[in-house]
XYZ file of C-alpha atoms in Angstrom:
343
model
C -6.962 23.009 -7.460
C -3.063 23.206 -8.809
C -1.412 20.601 -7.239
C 2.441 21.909 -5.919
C 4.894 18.958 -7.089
C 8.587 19.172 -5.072
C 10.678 17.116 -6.866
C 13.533 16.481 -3.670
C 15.630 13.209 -4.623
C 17.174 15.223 -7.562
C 17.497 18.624 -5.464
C 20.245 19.692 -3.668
C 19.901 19.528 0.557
C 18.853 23.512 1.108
C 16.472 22.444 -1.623
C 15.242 19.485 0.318
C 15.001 20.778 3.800
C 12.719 23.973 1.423
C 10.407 21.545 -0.249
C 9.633 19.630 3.121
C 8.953 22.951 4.920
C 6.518 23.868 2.486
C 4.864 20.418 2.290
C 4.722 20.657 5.858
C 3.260 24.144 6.079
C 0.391 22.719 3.780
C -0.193 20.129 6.126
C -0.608 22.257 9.009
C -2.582 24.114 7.123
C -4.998 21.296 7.240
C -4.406 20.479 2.792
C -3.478 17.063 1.533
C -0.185 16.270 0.488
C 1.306 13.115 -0.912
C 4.523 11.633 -0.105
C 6.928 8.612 -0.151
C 7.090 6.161 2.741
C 8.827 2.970 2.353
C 5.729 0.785 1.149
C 3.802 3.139 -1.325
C 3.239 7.067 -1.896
C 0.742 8.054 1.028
C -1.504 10.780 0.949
C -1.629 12.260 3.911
C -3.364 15.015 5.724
C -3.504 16.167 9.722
C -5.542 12.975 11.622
C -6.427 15.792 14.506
C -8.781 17.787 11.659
C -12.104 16.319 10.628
C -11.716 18.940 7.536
C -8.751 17.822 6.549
C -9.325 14.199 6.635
C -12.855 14.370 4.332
C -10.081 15.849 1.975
C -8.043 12.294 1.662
C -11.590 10.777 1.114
C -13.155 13.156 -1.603
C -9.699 13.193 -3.199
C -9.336 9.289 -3.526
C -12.952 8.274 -3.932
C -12.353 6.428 -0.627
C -15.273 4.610 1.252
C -15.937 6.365 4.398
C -16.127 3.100 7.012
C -12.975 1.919 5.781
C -10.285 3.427 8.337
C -7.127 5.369 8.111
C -3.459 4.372 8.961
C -1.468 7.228 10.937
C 1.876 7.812 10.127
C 4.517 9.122 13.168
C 7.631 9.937 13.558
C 8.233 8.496 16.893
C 6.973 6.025 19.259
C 6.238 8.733 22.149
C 3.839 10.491 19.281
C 2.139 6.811 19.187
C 1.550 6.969 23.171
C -0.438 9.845 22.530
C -2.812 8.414 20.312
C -3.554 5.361 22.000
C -4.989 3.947 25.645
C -2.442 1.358 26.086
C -0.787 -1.900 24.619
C 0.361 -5.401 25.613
C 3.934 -6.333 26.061
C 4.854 -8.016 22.978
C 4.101 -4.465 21.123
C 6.754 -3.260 22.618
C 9.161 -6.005 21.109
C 7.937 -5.584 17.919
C 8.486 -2.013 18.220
C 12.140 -2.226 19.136
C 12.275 -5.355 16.637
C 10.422 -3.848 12.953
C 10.083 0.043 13.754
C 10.634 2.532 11.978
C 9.280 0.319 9.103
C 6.500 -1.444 6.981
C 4.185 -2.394 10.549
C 1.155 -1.007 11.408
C -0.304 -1.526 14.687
C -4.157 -1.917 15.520
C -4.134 0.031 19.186
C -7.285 1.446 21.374
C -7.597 4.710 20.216
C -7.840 7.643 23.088
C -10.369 9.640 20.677
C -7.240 12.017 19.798
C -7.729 11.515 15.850
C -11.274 12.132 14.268
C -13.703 9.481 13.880
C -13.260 9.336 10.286
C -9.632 8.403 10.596
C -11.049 5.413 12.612
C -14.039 4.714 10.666
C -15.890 5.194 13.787
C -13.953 2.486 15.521
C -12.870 2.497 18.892
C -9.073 1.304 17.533
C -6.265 2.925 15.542
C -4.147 1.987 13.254
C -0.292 3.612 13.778
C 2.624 3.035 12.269
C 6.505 4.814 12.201
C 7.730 4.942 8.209
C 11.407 4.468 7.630
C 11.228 6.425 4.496
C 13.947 9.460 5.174
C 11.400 11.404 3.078
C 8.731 10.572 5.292
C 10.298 10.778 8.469
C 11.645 14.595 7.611
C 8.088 15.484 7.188
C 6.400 14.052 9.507
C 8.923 15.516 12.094
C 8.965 19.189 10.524
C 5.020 19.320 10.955
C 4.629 17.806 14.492
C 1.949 16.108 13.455
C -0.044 12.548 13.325
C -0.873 12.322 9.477
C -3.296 9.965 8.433
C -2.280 8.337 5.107
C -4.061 6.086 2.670
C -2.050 5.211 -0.388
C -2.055 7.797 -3.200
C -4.205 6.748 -5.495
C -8.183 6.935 -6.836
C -9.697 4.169 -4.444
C -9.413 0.424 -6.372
C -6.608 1.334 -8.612
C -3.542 0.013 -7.905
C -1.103 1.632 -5.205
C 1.182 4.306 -6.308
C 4.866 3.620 -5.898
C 6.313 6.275 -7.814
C 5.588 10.199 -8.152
C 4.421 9.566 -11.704
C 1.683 7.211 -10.586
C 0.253 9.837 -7.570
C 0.126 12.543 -10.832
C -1.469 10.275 -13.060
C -4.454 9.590 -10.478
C -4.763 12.517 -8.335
C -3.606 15.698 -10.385
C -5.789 18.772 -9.187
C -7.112 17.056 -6.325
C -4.581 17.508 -3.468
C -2.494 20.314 -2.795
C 0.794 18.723 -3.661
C 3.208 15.734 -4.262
C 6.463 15.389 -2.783
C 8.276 13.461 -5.252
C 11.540 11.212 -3.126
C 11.711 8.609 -6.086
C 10.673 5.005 -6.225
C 9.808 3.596 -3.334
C 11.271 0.393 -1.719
C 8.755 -2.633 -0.568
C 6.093 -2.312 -3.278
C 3.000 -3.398 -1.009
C 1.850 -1.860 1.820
C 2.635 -2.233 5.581
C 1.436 -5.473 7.094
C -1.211 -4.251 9.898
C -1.704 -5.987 12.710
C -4.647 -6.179 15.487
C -2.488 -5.367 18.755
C -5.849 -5.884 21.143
C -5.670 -8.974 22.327
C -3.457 -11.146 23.782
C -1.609 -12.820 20.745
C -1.178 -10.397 17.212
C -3.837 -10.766 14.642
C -2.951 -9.947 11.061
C -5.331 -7.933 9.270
C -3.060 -6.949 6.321
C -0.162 -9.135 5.142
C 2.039 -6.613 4.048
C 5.861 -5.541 4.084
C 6.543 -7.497 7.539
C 6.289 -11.131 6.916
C 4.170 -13.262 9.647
C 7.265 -15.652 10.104
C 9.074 -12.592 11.484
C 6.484 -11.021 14.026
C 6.074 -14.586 15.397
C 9.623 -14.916 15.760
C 9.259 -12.006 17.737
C 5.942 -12.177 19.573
C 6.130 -16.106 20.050
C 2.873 -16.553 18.315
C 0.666 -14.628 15.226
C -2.519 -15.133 13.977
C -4.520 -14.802 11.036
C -7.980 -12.861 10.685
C -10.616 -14.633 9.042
C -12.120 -11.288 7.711
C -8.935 -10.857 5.514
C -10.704 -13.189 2.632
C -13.536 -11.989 2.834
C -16.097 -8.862 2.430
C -18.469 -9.123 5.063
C -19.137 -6.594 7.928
C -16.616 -3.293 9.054
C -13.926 -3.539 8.047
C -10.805 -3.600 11.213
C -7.919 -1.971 8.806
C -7.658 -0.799 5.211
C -7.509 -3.710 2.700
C -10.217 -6.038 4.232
C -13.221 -5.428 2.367
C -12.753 -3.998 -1.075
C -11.522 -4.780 -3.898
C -8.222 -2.839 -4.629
C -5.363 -2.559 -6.974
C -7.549 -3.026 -10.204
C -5.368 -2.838 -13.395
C -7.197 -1.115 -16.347
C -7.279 -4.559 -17.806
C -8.907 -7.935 -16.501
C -6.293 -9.913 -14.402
C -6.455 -13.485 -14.361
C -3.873 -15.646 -11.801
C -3.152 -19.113 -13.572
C -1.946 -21.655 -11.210
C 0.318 -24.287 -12.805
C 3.428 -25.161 -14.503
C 4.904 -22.734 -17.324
C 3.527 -24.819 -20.207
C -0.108 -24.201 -18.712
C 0.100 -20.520 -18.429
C 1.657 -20.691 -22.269
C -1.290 -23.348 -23.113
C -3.800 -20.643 -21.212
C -1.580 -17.445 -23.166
C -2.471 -19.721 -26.915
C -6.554 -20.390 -25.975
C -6.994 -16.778 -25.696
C -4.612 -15.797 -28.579
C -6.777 -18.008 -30.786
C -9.960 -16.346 -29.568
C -8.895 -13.032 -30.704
C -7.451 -11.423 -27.865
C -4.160 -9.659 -27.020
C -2.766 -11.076 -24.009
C -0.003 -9.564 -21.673
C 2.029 -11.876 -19.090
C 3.504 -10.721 -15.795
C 5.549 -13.124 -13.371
C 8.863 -14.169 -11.822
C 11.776 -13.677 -14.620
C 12.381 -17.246 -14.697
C 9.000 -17.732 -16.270
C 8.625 -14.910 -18.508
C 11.966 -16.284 -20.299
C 9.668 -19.039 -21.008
C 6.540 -17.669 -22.175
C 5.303 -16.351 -25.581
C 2.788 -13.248 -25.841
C 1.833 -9.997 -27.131
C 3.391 -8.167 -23.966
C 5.415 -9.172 -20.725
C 6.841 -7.888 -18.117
C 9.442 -9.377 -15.418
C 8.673 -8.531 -11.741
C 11.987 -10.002 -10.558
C 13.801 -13.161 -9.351
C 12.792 -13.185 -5.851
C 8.944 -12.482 -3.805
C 10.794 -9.039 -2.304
C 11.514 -7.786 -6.413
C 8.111 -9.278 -7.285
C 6.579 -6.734 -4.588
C 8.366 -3.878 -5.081
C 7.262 -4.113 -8.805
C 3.958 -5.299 -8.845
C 1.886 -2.402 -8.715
C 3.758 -0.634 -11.659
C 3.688 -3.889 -13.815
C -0.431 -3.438 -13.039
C -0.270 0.060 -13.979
C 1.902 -0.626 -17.404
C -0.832 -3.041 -19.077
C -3.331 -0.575 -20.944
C -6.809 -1.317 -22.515
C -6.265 -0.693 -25.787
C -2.815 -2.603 -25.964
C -3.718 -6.044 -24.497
C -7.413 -7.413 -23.431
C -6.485 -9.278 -20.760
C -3.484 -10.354 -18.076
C -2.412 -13.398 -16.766
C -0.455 -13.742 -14.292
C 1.494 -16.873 -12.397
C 0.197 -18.174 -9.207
C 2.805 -17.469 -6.336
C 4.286 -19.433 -2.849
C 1.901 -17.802 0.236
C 4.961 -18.290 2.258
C 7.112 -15.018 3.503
C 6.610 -12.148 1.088
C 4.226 -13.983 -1.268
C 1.402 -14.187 1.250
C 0.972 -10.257 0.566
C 1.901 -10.517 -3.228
C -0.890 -12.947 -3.469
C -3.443 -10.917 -1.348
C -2.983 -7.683 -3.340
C -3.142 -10.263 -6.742
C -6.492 -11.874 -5.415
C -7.766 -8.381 -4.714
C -7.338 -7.566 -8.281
C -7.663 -10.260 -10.185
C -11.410 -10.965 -11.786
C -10.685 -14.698 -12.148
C -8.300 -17.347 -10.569
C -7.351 -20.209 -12.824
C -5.961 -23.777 -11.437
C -4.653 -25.949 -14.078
C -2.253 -28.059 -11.148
Protein backbone atom coordinates (compact mmCIF):
# COMPACT_ATOMS: atom_id res chain seq x y z
CA UNK A 1 0.00 0.00 0.00
CA UNK A 2 1.62 3.75 -0.61
CA UNK A 3 0.91 5.54 2.26
CA UNK A 4 -0.32 9.51 1.22
CA UNK A 5 1.77 11.83 3.74
CA UNK A 6 0.12 15.71 3.94
CA UNK A 7 2.56 17.61 5.44
CA UNK A 8 -0.10 20.76 6.78
CA UNK A 9 1.83 22.75 9.66
CA UNK A 10 4.31 24.00 6.95
CA UNK A 11 1.48 24.53 4.17
CA UNK A 12 -0.25 27.44 3.51
CA UNK A 13 -4.32 27.52 4.72
CA UNK A 14 -5.94 26.53 1.02
CA UNK A 15 -3.27 23.89 1.44
CA UNK A 16 -4.52 22.86 4.81
CA UNK A 17 -8.22 22.96 4.42
CA UNK A 18 -6.94 20.46 0.79
CA UNK A 19 -4.94 17.99 2.79
CA UNK A 20 -7.79 17.55 5.49
CA UNK A 21 -10.41 17.05 2.73
CA UNK A 22 -8.52 14.39 1.30
CA UNK A 23 -7.64 12.72 4.63
CA UNK A 24 -11.15 12.93 5.28
CA UNK A 25 -12.37 11.50 1.99
CA UNK A 26 -10.07 8.42 2.88
CA UNK A 27 -11.75 8.06 5.98
CA UNK A 28 -15.09 7.93 4.63
CA UNK A 29 -13.92 5.79 2.42
CA UNK A 30 -13.56 3.39 5.23
CA UNK A 31 -9.02 3.54 4.92
CA UNK A 32 -6.87 4.34 7.89
CA UNK A 33 -5.35 7.52 8.33
CA UNK A 34 -3.08 8.86 11.00
CA UNK A 35 -3.19 12.14 12.56
CA UNK A 36 -2.17 14.53 15.42
CA UNK A 37 -4.34 14.97 18.51
CA UNK A 38 -3.01 16.66 21.46
CA UNK A 39 -1.60 13.45 23.36
CA UNK A 40 0.02 11.30 20.51
CA UNK A 41 -0.45 10.68 16.58
CA UNK A 42 -3.76 8.49 16.40
CA UNK A 43 -4.57 6.25 13.79
CA UNK A 44 -7.80 6.41 13.09
CA UNK A 45 -10.39 4.86 10.91
CA UNK A 46 -14.55 5.12 10.78
CA UNK A 47 -15.78 3.27 14.39
CA UNK A 48 -19.35 2.67 12.39
CA UNK A 49 -17.32 0.06 9.81
CA UNK A 50 -16.28 -3.35 11.06
CA UNK A 51 -13.91 -3.27 7.75
CA UNK A 52 -12.40 -0.42 8.52
CA UNK A 53 -11.64 -0.98 12.06
CA UNK A 54 -9.79 -4.72 11.41
CA UNK A 55 -7.62 -2.19 9.33
CA UNK A 56 -6.25 -0.19 12.65
CA UNK A 57 -5.68 -3.78 14.07
CA UNK A 58 -3.80 -5.60 11.13
CA UNK A 59 -1.94 -2.31 10.62
CA UNK A 60 -0.63 -1.99 14.32
CA UNK A 61 -0.33 -5.63 15.29
CA UNK A 62 -3.00 -4.71 17.87
CA UNK A 63 -4.64 -7.43 20.17
CA UNK A 64 -8.17 -7.79 19.26
CA UNK A 65 -9.90 -7.72 23.07
CA UNK A 66 -8.12 -4.71 23.84
CA UNK A 67 -10.70 -1.78 22.94
CA UNK A 68 -10.67 1.34 20.93
CA UNK A 69 -10.89 5.08 22.02
CA UNK A 70 -13.32 7.25 19.69
CA UNK A 71 -12.36 10.50 18.85
CA UNK A 72 -15.37 13.43 18.26
CA UNK A 73 -15.65 16.57 17.50
CA UNK A 74 -18.45 17.49 19.70
CA UNK A 75 -20.24 16.47 22.71
CA UNK A 76 -23.77 16.02 20.81
CA UNK A 77 -21.66 13.35 18.46
CA UNK A 78 -20.83 11.65 22.04
CA UNK A 79 -24.76 11.45 22.88
CA UNK A 80 -25.04 9.41 19.99
CA UNK A 81 -22.78 6.83 20.88
CA UNK A 82 -23.72 6.26 24.27
CA UNK A 83 -27.02 5.18 26.57
CA UNK A 84 -26.56 7.76 29.13
CA UNK A 85 -24.19 9.26 31.89
CA UNK A 86 -24.17 10.50 35.50
CA UNK A 87 -24.03 14.10 36.43
CA UNK A 88 -20.56 14.71 37.28
CA UNK A 89 -19.72 13.78 33.40
CA UNK A 90 -21.21 16.57 32.54
CA UNK A 91 -18.84 18.82 34.77
CA UNK A 92 -15.99 17.29 33.60
CA UNK A 93 -17.11 17.87 30.20
CA UNK A 94 -17.59 21.59 30.55
CA UNK A 95 -14.40 21.48 32.96
CA UNK A 96 -11.39 19.28 30.64
CA UNK A 97 -13.16 19.02 27.08
CA UNK A 98 -12.01 19.40 24.21
CA UNK A 99 -8.82 17.77 25.68
CA UNK A 100 -6.60 14.79 26.93
CA UNK A 101 -10.03 12.83 28.79
CA UNK A 102 -11.48 9.90 27.72
CA UNK A 103 -14.66 8.77 29.07
CA UNK A 104 -15.73 5.02 29.74
CA UNK A 105 -19.74 5.40 28.76
CA UNK A 106 -22.50 2.48 28.00
CA UNK A 107 -22.22 2.06 24.56
CA UNK A 108 -25.74 2.10 22.43
CA UNK A 109 -24.15 -0.65 19.96
CA UNK A 110 -23.59 2.38 17.37
CA UNK A 111 -19.71 1.51 16.89
CA UNK A 112 -18.67 -2.18 15.99
CA UNK A 113 -17.87 -4.63 18.52
CA UNK A 114 -14.33 -4.54 17.76
CA UNK A 115 -14.05 -0.90 18.66
CA UNK A 116 -15.39 -2.12 22.09
CA UNK A 117 -13.63 -5.28 22.35
CA UNK A 118 -16.93 -6.82 22.70
CA UNK A 119 -17.75 -4.73 25.71
CA UNK A 120 -20.90 -3.32 26.50
CA UNK A 121 -18.93 0.33 27.23
CA UNK A 122 -17.15 2.93 25.11
CA UNK A 123 -14.51 4.81 25.40
CA UNK A 124 -15.05 8.70 23.87
CA UNK A 125 -13.17 11.45 23.99
CA UNK A 126 -13.18 15.31 22.15
CA UNK A 127 -9.25 16.14 21.02
CA UNK A 128 -8.22 19.74 21.25
CA UNK A 129 -5.70 19.26 18.59
CA UNK A 130 -6.85 22.03 15.75
CA UNK A 131 -5.55 19.30 13.41
CA UNK A 132 -7.73 16.86 14.82
CA UNK A 133 -10.70 18.73 15.37
CA UNK A 134 -10.69 19.99 11.43
CA UNK A 135 -10.84 16.40 10.54
CA UNK A 136 -12.88 14.95 12.54
CA UNK A 137 -15.49 17.72 11.70
CA UNK A 138 -14.89 17.61 7.76
CA UNK A 139 -15.71 13.72 7.83
CA UNK A 140 -18.78 13.68 10.17
CA UNK A 141 -17.62 10.91 11.63
CA UNK A 142 -16.80 8.91 15.09
CA UNK A 143 -13.11 7.71 14.38
CA UNK A 144 -11.75 5.19 16.47
CA UNK A 145 -8.05 5.88 17.20
CA UNK A 146 -5.31 3.86 18.82
CA UNK A 147 -1.95 5.57 18.87
CA UNK A 148 0.12 5.29 15.67
CA UNK A 149 2.39 2.92 16.17
CA UNK A 150 3.26 -1.17 15.76
CA UNK A 151 1.49 -2.44 19.06
CA UNK A 152 4.30 -2.35 22.21
CA UNK A 153 6.50 0.22 20.71
CA UNK A 154 6.44 3.34 22.09
CA UNK A 155 3.67 6.04 21.13
CA UNK A 156 4.29 8.20 18.21
CA UNK A 157 4.41 11.91 18.89
CA UNK A 158 5.74 13.16 15.82
CA UNK A 159 5.03 12.41 11.95
CA UNK A 160 8.50 10.90 11.71
CA UNK A 161 7.74 8.29 14.33
CA UNK A 162 4.05 7.16 12.57
CA UNK A 163 6.51 6.72 9.14
CA UNK A 164 9.07 4.91 10.83
CA UNK A 165 6.47 2.19 12.20
CA UNK A 166 3.65 2.09 9.90
CA UNK A 167 4.95 3.05 6.29
CA UNK A 168 2.82 1.00 3.65
CA UNK A 169 0.36 -0.04 6.05
CA UNK A 170 -2.26 2.76 6.26
CA UNK A 171 -3.41 4.90 3.65
CA UNK A 172 -1.87 8.09 4.91
CA UNK A 173 -0.32 10.43 7.60
CA UNK A 174 -1.35 13.81 8.22
CA UNK A 175 1.68 15.37 9.44
CA UNK A 176 0.49 18.83 12.06
CA UNK A 177 4.01 18.71 13.85
CA UNK A 178 4.94 17.66 17.33
CA UNK A 179 2.41 17.08 19.43
CA UNK A 180 1.79 18.69 22.90
CA UNK A 181 1.19 16.30 26.17
CA UNK A 182 3.47 13.38 25.26
CA UNK A 183 1.26 10.52 26.94
CA UNK A 184 -1.96 9.66 26.17
CA UNK A 185 -5.42 10.81 27.44
CA UNK A 186 -6.19 9.76 30.98
CA UNK A 187 -9.45 7.40 30.55
CA UNK A 188 -11.78 7.18 32.94
CA UNK A 189 -14.69 4.52 33.88
CA UNK A 190 -17.84 6.99 33.84
CA UNK A 191 -20.33 3.88 35.01
CA UNK A 192 -20.69 4.17 38.29
CA UNK A 193 -21.35 6.52 40.70
CA UNK A 194 -17.83 8.06 41.53
CA UNK A 195 -14.98 8.14 38.31
CA UNK A 196 -12.66 5.24 38.09
CA UNK A 197 -9.33 5.78 36.40
CA UNK A 198 -8.33 3.23 34.06
CA UNK A 199 -5.51 5.21 32.33
CA UNK A 200 -3.56 7.98 34.09
CA UNK A 201 -2.92 10.06 31.32
CA UNK A 202 -2.85 13.87 30.20
CA UNK A 203 -5.64 14.88 32.93
CA UNK A 204 -4.16 14.57 36.31
CA UNK A 205 -6.47 12.72 39.09
CA UNK A 206 -6.03 15.85 41.45
CA UNK A 207 -7.94 17.78 38.78
CA UNK A 208 -11.03 15.46 37.95
CA UNK A 209 -11.51 15.18 41.75
CA UNK A 210 -11.44 18.75 42.07
CA UNK A 211 -14.10 18.58 39.75
CA UNK A 212 -16.14 15.46 40.45
CA UNK A 213 -15.61 15.69 44.37
CA UNK A 214 -14.14 12.28 44.45
CA UNK A 215 -11.84 9.78 41.87
CA UNK A 216 -10.82 6.49 42.13
CA UNK A 217 -8.25 4.21 41.13
CA UNK A 218 -8.72 0.73 39.25
CA UNK A 219 -6.95 -2.05 40.62
CA UNK A 220 -6.64 -3.68 37.09
CA UNK A 221 -4.32 -0.72 36.05
CA UNK A 222 -1.13 -2.76 37.65
CA UNK A 223 -1.89 -5.56 36.60
CA UNK A 224 -2.52 -8.15 33.53
CA UNK A 225 -5.22 -10.25 34.49
CA UNK A 226 -8.67 -10.64 32.76
CA UNK A 227 -10.34 -8.01 29.78
CA UNK A 228 -9.05 -5.44 29.70
CA UNK A 229 -11.79 -2.02 30.47
CA UNK A 230 -9.60 0.62 28.23
CA UNK A 231 -6.40 0.53 26.20
CA UNK A 232 -3.24 0.43 28.40
CA UNK A 233 -4.40 -2.12 31.10
CA UNK A 234 -3.04 -5.29 30.12
CA UNK A 235 -0.03 -5.16 27.88
CA UNK A 236 3.01 -4.21 27.91
CA UNK A 237 3.54 -1.00 25.77
CA UNK A 238 6.01 1.62 24.86
CA UNK A 239 9.03 -0.87 24.56
CA UNK A 240 12.27 0.99 23.54
CA UNK A 241 14.51 -1.12 21.19
CA UNK A 242 16.76 -1.35 24.17
CA UNK A 243 16.19 -2.84 27.80
CA UNK A 244 14.90 -0.04 30.17
CA UNK A 245 15.73 -0.20 33.65
CA UNK A 246 14.04 2.62 36.31
CA UNK A 247 16.67 3.16 39.22
CA UNK A 248 15.14 4.59 42.24
CA UNK A 249 17.54 6.69 44.34
CA UNK A 250 19.69 9.62 44.70
CA UNK A 251 21.95 10.81 41.62
CA UNK A 252 25.12 9.16 42.96
CA UNK A 253 23.18 5.69 42.81
CA UNK A 254 22.01 5.92 39.31
CA UNK A 255 25.91 7.10 38.49
CA UNK A 256 27.10 4.08 40.93
CA UNK A 257 24.36 1.77 38.84
CA UNK A 258 25.66 3.79 35.20
CA UNK A 259 29.75 2.54 36.51
CA UNK A 260 28.63 -1.44 37.48
CA UNK A 261 27.42 -1.84 34.06
CA UNK A 262 30.18 0.25 32.35
CA UNK A 263 32.65 -2.13 34.00
CA UNK A 264 30.77 -5.17 32.76
CA UNK A 265 31.14 -4.22 29.24
CA UNK A 266 28.15 -2.51 28.35
CA UNK A 267 27.21 0.85 26.77
CA UNK A 268 24.79 2.53 28.85
CA UNK A 269 22.42 5.51 27.90
CA UNK A 270 20.70 7.78 30.73
CA UNK A 271 17.37 9.58 30.38
CA UNK A 272 15.82 11.85 33.26
CA UNK A 273 14.90 15.29 34.58
CA UNK A 274 17.75 17.92 33.34
CA UNK A 275 18.77 18.51 36.77
CA UNK A 276 20.09 14.99 36.93
CA UNK A 277 21.51 14.40 33.66
CA UNK A 278 23.89 17.55 34.47
CA UNK A 279 25.04 15.19 37.02
CA UNK A 280 25.53 11.97 35.47
CA UNK A 281 28.37 10.41 33.39
CA UNK A 282 27.62 7.88 30.38
CA UNK A 283 27.97 6.81 26.93
CA UNK A 284 24.61 8.67 25.90
CA UNK A 285 21.92 11.00 27.63
CA UNK A 286 19.23 12.67 26.99
CA UNK A 287 17.24 15.52 29.04
CA UNK A 288 13.41 15.12 29.14
CA UNK A 289 12.95 18.53 30.78
CA UNK A 290 12.74 20.45 34.09
CA UNK A 291 9.27 19.79 35.00
CA UNK A 292 6.76 16.16 34.92
CA UNK A 293 4.64 18.15 31.91
CA UNK A 294 8.36 18.47 29.66
CA UNK A 295 9.25 14.99 30.97
CA UNK A 296 5.87 13.73 29.21
CA UNK A 297 5.81 15.47 26.28
CA UNK A 298 9.35 14.00 25.61
CA UNK A 299 9.37 10.71 26.83
CA UNK A 300 8.33 8.66 24.10
CA UNK A 301 10.91 10.24 21.62
CA UNK A 302 13.79 9.96 24.25
CA UNK A 303 12.54 5.93 24.10
CA UNK A 304 12.60 6.01 20.47
CA UNK A 305 16.28 7.83 20.24
CA UNK A 306 18.23 4.95 22.24
CA UNK A 307 19.18 2.28 19.45
CA UNK A 308 20.55 -1.34 19.86
CA UNK A 309 23.60 -1.12 18.44
CA UNK A 310 24.57 2.30 20.16
CA UNK A 311 23.92 1.54 23.88
CA UNK A 312 22.88 -2.03 25.56
CA UNK A 313 20.85 -0.85 28.00
CA UNK A 314 18.82 2.40 29.63
CA UNK A 315 18.41 3.59 32.88
CA UNK A 316 16.29 5.78 33.77
CA UNK A 317 15.43 7.90 37.23
CA UNK A 318 12.55 6.92 39.31
CA UNK A 319 9.85 9.80 39.27
CA UNK A 320 7.12 11.61 42.00
CA UNK A 321 3.51 9.54 41.23
CA UNK A 322 1.97 12.78 42.13
CA UNK A 323 0.17 15.05 39.21
CA UNK A 324 1.74 14.32 35.85
CA UNK A 325 4.24 11.71 37.10
CA UNK A 326 1.59 9.15 37.99
CA UNK A 327 1.24 8.66 34.02
CA UNK A 328 5.05 9.21 33.32
CA UNK A 329 5.62 6.41 35.68
CA UNK A 330 2.83 4.07 34.29
CA UNK A 331 3.99 4.34 30.66
CA UNK A 332 7.90 3.85 32.33
CA UNK A 333 6.70 0.64 34.29
CA UNK A 334 5.04 -0.56 31.11
CA UNK A 335 8.32 -0.48 29.43
CA UNK A 336 10.79 -0.99 31.58
CA UNK A 337 12.15 -4.88 31.96
CA UNK A 338 13.49 -4.19 35.47
CA UNK A 339 12.85 -1.67 38.37
CA UNK A 340 15.82 -0.94 40.56
CA UNK A 341 15.50 0.57 44.33
CA UNK A 342 18.71 1.61 45.75
CA UNK A 343 16.63 4.29 48.46
Amino acid sequence: MKTKYWNIYQANEKQQQEAIMEAGLLLQQGETVAFPTETVYGLGADATNEQAVRKIFQAKGRPQDNPLIVHVAAVSQIEKLVRNWPSYVDKLLEAYTPGPLTFVLPSNGTCTTSVTAGLDTIGVRIPSHPVARQLLSTCHLPIAAPSANISGRPSPTSAKHVWEDLYGKIAGVVDGGATGVGVESTVIDCTQDIPVILRPGGITAEQIEKIAGAVMVDPGLTTENGKPKSPGMKYRHYSPEVPLWIVSGSKGDIQATVHRLQTEGKRVGVMGKDSTILHLHANAAIKLGNTMEQVAANLYDALRTFKLGEVDIILCEAFSEHGMGQAVMNRLSKAATRVISLQ
